[in-house]
Short mmCIF file of C-alpha atoms and ligand atoms in Angstrom, two decimals:
data_model
loop_
_atom_site.label_atom_id
_atom_site.label_comp_id
_atom_site.label_asym_id
_atom_site.label_seq_id
_atom_site.Cartn_x
_atom_site.Cartn_y
_atom_site.Cartn_z
CA UNK A 1 0.16 -0.15 0.07
CA UNK A 2 2.89 2.50 0.88
CA UNK A 3 4.28 1.65 -2.26
CA UNK A 4 1.29 2.71 -4.09
CA UNK A 5 0.67 5.92 -2.41
CA UNK A 6 4.35 6.67 -3.44
CA UNK A 7 3.45 6.05 -7.08
CA UNK A 8 0.47 8.13 -6.71
CA UNK A 9 2.32 11.03 -5.51
CA UNK A 10 5.04 11.05 -7.99
CA UNK A 11 2.67 10.60 -10.72
CA UNK A 12 0.87 13.71 -9.39
CA UNK A 13 4.11 15.96 -8.86
CA UNK A 14 5.19 14.72 -12.28
CA UNK A 15 1.74 15.39 -14.23
CA UNK A 16 0.31 18.37 -12.44
CA UNK A 17 2.96 21.13 -13.60
CA UNK A 18 1.90 20.40 -17.39
CA UNK A 19 -1.50 20.86 -16.78
CA UNK A 20 -2.95 24.17 -18.72
CA UNK A 21 -6.76 24.21 -18.51
CA UNK A 22 -9.24 24.11 -15.87
CA UNK A 23 -10.83 21.07 -18.16
CA UNK A 24 -7.51 19.24 -18.09
CA UNK A 25 -7.27 19.73 -14.21
CA UNK A 26 -10.74 18.57 -13.81
CA UNK A 27 -10.07 15.27 -15.74
CA UNK A 28 -6.91 14.37 -13.94
CA UNK A 29 -8.26 15.43 -10.65
CA UNK A 30 -10.90 12.91 -11.20
CA UNK A 31 -8.46 10.25 -11.96
CA UNK A 32 -6.79 10.67 -8.28
CA UNK A 33 -9.20 11.76 -5.79
CA UNK A 34 -12.66 11.48 -7.59
CA UNK A 35 -15.14 8.31 -6.59
CA UNK A 36 -12.99 6.16 -8.90
CA UNK A 37 -9.74 7.79 -8.48
CA UNK A 38 -6.76 5.65 -7.67
CA UNK A 39 -6.00 7.72 -3.99
CA UNK A 40 -9.98 7.18 -3.24
CA UNK A 41 -9.15 3.33 -3.76
CA UNK A 42 -6.37 2.94 -1.66
CA UNK A 43 -8.31 4.64 1.35
CA UNK A 44 -11.25 2.26 0.80
CA UNK A 45 -8.42 -0.44 1.19
CA UNK A 46 -8.13 0.98 4.75
CA UNK A 47 -10.81 -1.52 5.98
CA UNK A 48 -8.75 -4.59 5.06
CA UNK A 49 -5.50 -3.39 6.66
CA UNK A 50 -4.81 -5.62 9.96
CA UNK A 51 -5.36 -3.51 13.23
CA UNK A 52 -1.81 -3.14 14.10
CA UNK A 53 -0.95 -1.39 10.82
CA UNK A 54 -3.87 1.21 10.80
CA UNK A 55 -1.99 3.94 12.73
CA UNK A 56 0.84 3.80 10.44
CA UNK A 57 -1.13 3.35 7.36
CA UNK A 58 -3.49 6.36 8.28
CA UNK A 59 -0.29 8.52 8.81
CA UNK A 60 0.78 7.51 5.26
CA UNK A 61 -2.58 8.24 3.74
CA UNK A 62 -2.72 11.94 5.32
CA UNK A 63 0.53 12.46 4.07
CA UNK A 64 -0.19 11.51 0.68
CA UNK A 65 -3.44 13.57 0.59
CA UNK A 66 -1.67 16.37 1.63
CA UNK A 67 1.01 16.00 -1.16
CA UNK A 68 -1.53 15.62 -3.49
CA UNK A 69 -3.60 18.69 -2.47
CA UNK A 70 -0.42 20.99 -2.27
CA UNK A 71 0.04 19.99 -6.10
CA UNK A 72 -3.64 20.74 -6.66
CA UNK A 73 -3.36 24.12 -4.86
CA UNK A 74 0.06 24.74 -7.00
CA UNK A 75 -2.17 24.30 -10.38
CA UNK A 76 -5.11 26.51 -9.40
CA UNK A 77 -2.92 29.43 -8.69
CA UNK A 78 -1.00 28.95 -11.86
CA UNK A 79 -4.43 28.97 -13.77
CA UNK A 80 -5.97 31.58 -11.87
CA UNK A 81 -2.66 33.83 -12.75
CA UNK A 82 -3.07 32.86 -16.17
CA UNK A 83 -6.74 33.94 -16.41
CA UNK A 84 -5.96 37.20 -14.70
CA UNK A 85 -3.48 38.14 -16.98
CA UNK A 86 -5.11 37.08 -20.23
CA UNK A 87 -8.09 39.74 -18.72
CA UNK A 88 -5.42 42.48 -18.44
CA UNK A 89 -3.73 41.90 -22.03
CA UNK A 90 0.03 41.85 -22.61
CA UNK A 91 2.50 43.45 -20.60
CA UNK A 92 3.13 47.22 -21.41
CA UNK A 93 6.27 49.27 -21.06
CA UNK A 94 5.02 52.85 -19.81
CA UNK A 95 8.66 54.08 -20.48
CA UNK A 96 8.18 53.68 -24.46
CA UNK A 97 7.38 56.54 -26.60
CA UNK A 98 3.78 56.90 -27.42
CA UNK A 99 2.73 55.88 -30.48
CA UNK A 100 0.31 58.72 -30.97
CA UNK A 101 1.85 62.07 -30.81
CA UNK A 102 -1.28 64.07 -29.19
CA UNK A 103 -0.64 62.13 -25.93
CA UNK A 104 1.84 63.77 -23.29
CA UNK A 105 2.04 67.33 -24.83
CA UNK A 106 1.25 70.31 -22.90
CA UNK A 107 -1.76 71.70 -23.64
CA UNK A 108 -1.43 75.06 -26.35
CA UNK A 109 -2.49 77.32 -22.97
CA UNK A 110 0.30 75.50 -20.90
CA UNK A 111 2.87 76.00 -23.84
CA UNK A 112 2.54 79.60 -23.76
CA UNK A 113 2.15 80.02 -20.15
CA UNK A 114 5.61 77.96 -19.78
CA UNK A 115 6.94 80.38 -22.53
CA UNK A 116 6.40 83.27 -20.78
CA UNK A 117 7.11 82.16 -17.46
CA UNK A 118 10.56 80.99 -18.66
CA UNK A 119 11.15 84.43 -20.49
CA UNK A 120 10.49 86.32 -17.22
CA UNK A 121 12.60 83.73 -15.23
CA UNK A 122 15.61 84.50 -17.24
CA UNK A 123 15.76 87.96 -16.46
CA UNK A 124 15.32 87.22 -12.95
CA UNK A 125 11.60 86.78 -11.85
CA UNK A 126 10.84 83.90 -9.51
CA UNK A 127 7.30 82.41 -10.00
CA UNK A 128 5.05 83.09 -7.12
CA UNK A 129 1.28 81.27 -6.52
CA UNK A 130 -1.90 81.80 -4.40
CA UNK A 131 -4.97 80.06 -4.16
CA UNK A 132 -7.85 80.48 -6.59
CA UNK A 133 -10.43 80.89 -4.01
CA UNK A 134 -9.92 84.25 -1.95
CA UNK A 135 -11.42 86.43 0.32
CA UNK A 136 -12.81 89.87 -0.75
CA UNK A 137 -9.98 91.49 0.96
CA UNK A 138 -7.04 89.91 -0.98
CA UNK A 139 -9.10 90.29 -4.42
CA UNK A 140 -10.20 93.81 -3.58
CA UNK A 141 -9.60 95.53 -0.62
CA UNK A 142 -6.10 94.98 -0.17
CA UNK A 143 -5.62 96.46 -3.71
CA UNK A 144 -7.37 99.63 -3.26
CA UNK A 145 -10.81 98.66 -4.98
CA UNK A 146 -13.53 100.46 -3.55
CA UNK A 147 -16.67 98.84 -2.05
CA UNK A 148 -18.79 100.46 -5.16
CA UNK A 149 -16.54 99.08 -7.91
CA UNK A 150 -18.23 97.27 -10.70
CA UNK A 151 -15.61 93.94 -10.21
CA UNK A 152 -17.65 93.38 -7.00
CA UNK A 153 -21.24 93.33 -7.96
CA UNK A 154 -22.55 89.90 -7.40
CA UNK A 155 -23.07 89.78 -11.28
CA UNK A 156 -19.39 90.14 -12.37
CA UNK A 157 -17.65 87.66 -9.68
CA UNK A 158 -18.25 84.21 -8.42
CA UNK A 159 -18.88 84.28 -4.54
CA UNK A 160 -19.05 81.57 -2.71
CA UNK A 161 -21.81 80.54 -0.30
CA UNK A 162 -21.56 81.63 3.46
CA UNK A 163 -21.45 78.42 4.97
CA UNK A 164 -18.60 77.16 2.99
CA UNK A 165 -14.95 77.09 4.96
CA UNK A 166 -12.00 77.21 3.49
CA UNK A 167 -9.30 75.93 5.74
CA UNK A 168 -6.12 77.39 3.69
CA UNK A 169 -7.91 80.91 3.38
CA UNK A 170 -8.39 83.29 6.31
CA UNK A 171 -11.89 85.60 5.93
CA UNK A 172 -12.95 88.23 8.48
CA UNK A 173 -16.65 87.20 9.91
CA UNK A 174 -18.68 89.17 7.34
CA UNK A 175 -16.50 88.84 4.50
CA UNK A 176 -17.32 86.75 1.48
CA UNK A 177 -15.50 84.02 -0.54
CA UNK A 178 -15.12 84.45 -4.04
CA UNK A 179 -13.06 82.90 -7.07
CA UNK A 180 -10.06 85.46 -7.75
CA UNK A 181 -11.11 87.56 -10.77
CA UNK A 182 -7.49 88.52 -11.49
CA UNK A 183 -4.00 87.23 -10.43
CA UNK A 184 -3.24 90.63 -8.70
CA UNK A 185 -4.05 88.60 -5.32
CA UNK A 186 -0.40 87.24 -5.40
CA UNK A 187 0.86 91.20 -5.18
CA UNK A 188 -0.68 91.06 -1.98
CA UNK A 189 -0.06 87.98 -0.72
CA UNK A 190 3.77 87.72 -1.96
CA UNK A 191 4.25 91.25 -0.46
CA UNK A 192 2.87 90.23 2.85
CA UNK A 193 5.15 87.30 3.04
CA UNK A 194 8.59 88.82 1.28
CA UNK A 195 10.53 91.74 1.92
CA UNK A 196 11.49 93.91 -1.09
CA UNK A 197 13.33 93.38 -3.34
CA UNK A 198 10.57 91.25 -4.74
CA UNK A 199 10.58 90.18 -8.51
CA UNK A 200 7.81 87.53 -9.34
CA UNK A 201 5.65 86.37 -11.90
CA UNK A 202 2.40 84.67 -10.97
CA UNK A 203 0.69 82.67 -13.69
CA UNK A 204 -2.87 81.29 -12.63
CA UNK A 205 -6.35 80.57 -13.29
CA UNK A 206 -8.91 83.44 -12.60
CA UNK A 207 -13.14 83.69 -12.86
CA UNK A 208 -15.51 86.40 -13.97
CA UNK A 209 -19.11 85.76 -14.79
CA UNK A 210 -18.75 86.86 -18.52
CA UNK A 211 -20.71 85.80 -20.94
CA UNK A 212 -18.93 83.11 -22.95
CA UNK A 213 -18.20 84.35 -26.41
CA UNK A 214 -15.26 84.27 -28.73
CA UNK A 215 -13.19 85.91 -26.78
CA UNK A 216 -14.56 85.53 -23.01
CA UNK A 217 -14.53 82.88 -21.16
CA UNK A 218 -15.94 82.40 -17.30
CA UNK A 219 -12.71 80.66 -16.56
CA UNK A 220 -9.33 81.96 -18.05
CA UNK A 221 -5.63 82.24 -17.03
CA UNK A 222 -3.61 85.49 -16.21
CA UNK A 223 0.47 86.42 -15.47
CA UNK A 224 0.81 89.01 -13.14
CA UNK A 225 4.12 90.65 -12.59
CA UNK A 226 5.34 92.78 -9.90
CA UNK A 227 8.75 93.97 -9.06
CA UNK A 228 9.34 96.09 -6.01
CA UNK A 229 12.71 97.63 -4.96
CA UNK A 230 14.20 101.13 -4.02
CA UNK A 231 14.06 103.22 -7.11
CA UNK A 232 11.99 101.27 -9.59
CA UNK A 233 10.62 103.37 -12.37
CA UNK A 234 8.46 103.63 -15.05
CA UNK A 235 11.47 103.16 -17.48
CA UNK A 236 11.98 99.93 -15.74
CA UNK A 237 8.59 98.84 -16.52
CA UNK A 238 8.50 99.79 -20.31
CA UNK A 239 11.99 98.04 -20.92
CA UNK A 240 10.71 94.93 -19.22
CA UNK A 241 7.83 94.76 -21.23
CA UNK A 242 9.78 95.57 -24.69
CA UNK A 243 11.81 92.87 -24.00
CA UNK A 244 8.72 90.47 -23.31
CA UNK A 245 6.82 91.70 -26.38
CA UNK A 246 10.24 91.25 -28.55
CA UNK A 247 10.88 87.67 -27.54
CA UNK A 248 7.71 86.18 -27.64
CA UNK A 249 6.30 88.42 -30.79
CA UNK A 250 9.71 88.67 -32.75
CA UNK A 251 12.17 91.63 -32.99
CA UNK A 252 10.18 93.92 -35.21
CA UNK A 253 7.18 94.60 -32.50
CA UNK A 254 6.98 97.89 -30.96
CA UNK A 255 5.04 98.53 -27.98
CA UNK A 256 3.25 101.81 -26.27
CA UNK A 257 1.59 102.66 -23.07
CA UNK A 258 -1.74 104.19 -23.07
CA UNK A 259 -3.21 106.09 -19.96
CA UNK A 260 -6.01 104.18 -18.26
CA UNK A 261 -7.34 103.56 -14.56
CA UNK A 262 -6.59 100.42 -12.15
CA UNK A 263 -7.21 101.09 -8.52
CA UNK A 264 -3.93 99.08 -7.62
CA UNK A 265 -1.74 101.27 -9.94
CA UNK A 266 -0.86 104.71 -10.40
CA UNK A 267 -0.05 105.86 -12.96
CA UNK A 268 -1.62 103.15 -14.74
CA UNK A 269 -1.67 102.26 -18.60
CA UNK A 270 -2.99 99.70 -21.07
CA UNK A 271 0.08 98.19 -23.02
CA UNK A 272 -0.28 97.84 -26.76
CA UNK A 273 1.70 96.15 -29.13
CA UNK A 274 2.28 96.38 -32.86
CA UNK A 275 3.82 94.27 -35.33
CA UNK A 276 4.66 93.87 -38.94
CA UNK A 277 4.60 90.02 -39.23
CA UNK A 278 1.44 88.47 -37.72
CA UNK A 279 -0.41 87.59 -40.33
CA UNK A 280 -4.04 88.98 -40.30
CA UNK A 281 -3.13 90.86 -37.12
CA UNK A 282 -0.23 92.64 -38.98
CA UNK A 283 0.08 96.29 -38.43
CA UNK A 284 -2.44 97.09 -36.03
CA UNK A 285 -2.16 98.11 -32.58
CA UNK A 286 -3.44 95.21 -30.11
CA UNK A 287 -3.95 95.59 -26.41
CA UNK A 288 -2.32 92.78 -24.18
CA UNK A 289 -2.18 93.89 -20.83
CA UNK A 290 -2.77 96.34 -17.81
CA UNK A 291 0.19 97.66 -16.02
CA UNK A 292 1.57 100.70 -13.79
CA UNK A 293 3.40 101.67 -11.07
CA UNK A 294 2.48 100.27 -7.55
CA UNK A 295 -0.27 102.54 -5.98
CA UNK A 296 1.03 103.88 -2.32
CA UNK A 297 -2.25 102.67 -0.80
CA UNK A 298 -1.41 98.97 -1.71
CA UNK A 299 2.23 99.49 -0.08
CA UNK A 300 0.64 100.67 3.00
CA UNK A 301 -1.79 97.64 2.69
CA UNK A 302 1.14 95.23 3.05
CA UNK A 303 3.26 97.18 5.33
CA UNK A 304 5.96 98.69 2.85
CA UNK A 305 6.83 101.98 3.18
CA UNK A 306 5.90 103.63 0.13
CA UNK A 307 8.48 106.80 0.75
CA UNK A 308 11.19 103.85 0.72
CA UNK A 309 10.30 101.67 -2.24
CA UNK A 310 8.64 101.64 -5.45
CA UNK A 311 7.47 99.18 -7.66
CA UNK A 312 5.54 98.46 -11.30
CA UNK A 313 3.00 95.64 -11.93
CA UNK A 314 1.34 94.14 -14.67
CA UNK A 315 -1.30 91.69 -15.77
CA UNK A 316 -2.09 89.85 -18.79
CA UNK A 317 -4.54 87.16 -20.01
CA UNK A 318 -2.59 84.11 -21.05
CA UNK A 319 -5.49 82.99 -23.75
CA UNK A 320 -5.22 86.33 -25.47
CA UNK A 321 -1.52 86.08 -26.05
CA UNK A 322 -2.14 82.35 -26.73
CA UNK A 323 -4.83 83.32 -29.54
CA UNK A 324 -2.61 86.10 -31.31
CA UNK A 325 0.55 83.45 -31.11
CA UNK A 326 -1.40 80.25 -32.26
CA UNK A 327 -3.83 82.10 -34.59
CA UNK A 328 -6.90 81.03 -32.98
CA UNK A 329 -9.90 83.33 -33.09
CA UNK A 330 -12.41 81.46 -30.85
CA UNK A 331 -11.39 81.32 -27.02
CA UNK A 332 -13.65 78.38 -26.68
CA UNK A 333 -11.64 75.89 -28.69
CA UNK A 334 -9.10 75.85 -25.88
CA UNK A 335 -11.28 74.04 -23.38
CA UNK A 336 -13.17 71.56 -25.48
CA UNK A 337 -10.25 69.07 -25.77
CA UNK A 338 -11.04 68.36 -29.19
CA UNK A 339 -8.17 66.11 -30.08
CA UNK A 340 -8.41 67.59 -33.61
CA UNK A 341 -7.73 71.20 -32.44
CA UNK A 342 -4.94 70.17 -29.73
CA UNK A 343 -3.17 67.92 -32.27
CA UNK A 344 -1.98 71.17 -34.18
CA UNK A 345 0.14 72.19 -31.41
CA UNK A 346 1.27 69.00 -30.60
N1 LIG B 1 -5.54 92.75 -12.65
C1 LIG B 1 -6.02 93.78 -13.89
C2 LIG B 1 -6.89 92.96 -14.65
O1 LIG B 1 -7.09 91.75 -14.36
C3 LIG B 1 -4.71 93.60 -14.52
C4 LIG B 1 -3.53 94.37 -13.87
C5 LIG B 1 -2.35 93.84 -13.29
C6 LIG B 1 -3.07 96.04 -14.23
C7 LIG B 1 -1.50 94.84 -12.38
C8 LIG B 1 -2.49 96.66 -13.52
C9 LIG B 1 -1.63 95.87 -12.72
O2 LIG B 1 -7.54 93.37 -15.22
#
């Protein structure tokens, strides 16, 4: 009998590794431990074993059963792994280059943002960021925007419900939270944290309740610039903006500053540029940003002495620059994620 058991275990160990399917496994298992299986037969023979041999025989049968079960379990394990692998499909190597060039490239807005940020980094600006949710103080009051300014109107900004709590943005009791309407908030947050000289650009998302059309979107992006130091003048602003425009739009581009008004700069300007080689947009003055010298009221709000320091600030829409550079005539294309559109900028 012991000999029979040894033969069975040896057979199971030899055959099971070659089993490839569940059907094959069930058929083989039946020949071993099924009702007519060889192991079952040996067990049935226990009845005829003399009493004194029973303990030894029982032990031998148990050992054989355990060996057979272990072999069967490893067959099941192998089959399950193979079934899972078949479901998942062939192994992929995520480090291989993508066969489709539209995968893994920056969005056209991000491309222009990076180009602009790189340009300013090269002339000594660092990048600053702040939250998209803001309190009225940082979005308006600290920027000298009076309570009756139209930007503060419910119709123009996205205010958040009073019950909302935003842990990382502080506000006074009766203030409201809103989605920032411009990146000028980053001027305030940066000046509260850093002592002059401050030289930053702040790219980021902004929100206004504009009716969406070809040139307006409720959600858009701006880049803010701020330079504060002793003796910063309008000439510094003009030189920096000239450099920006010539780098982005080509050496033949010209700039002009037109008087304007912003509560947080004095004097304030709109900057236009003009280029002879911009396709349809050639030889026209195009307005691209607001700018000016930091208003003394803003310095007072952040505890910087306006008698000692001066500064300039500018802010522009990234979409506006991108549309001119990329020849896109409807801002909405940027947000539809239509691969036929995006592919053109890959
Ligand atoms: N924040 C202004 C806007 O959104 C732009 C601006 C920024 C103007 C900095 C002057 C200085 O229109």
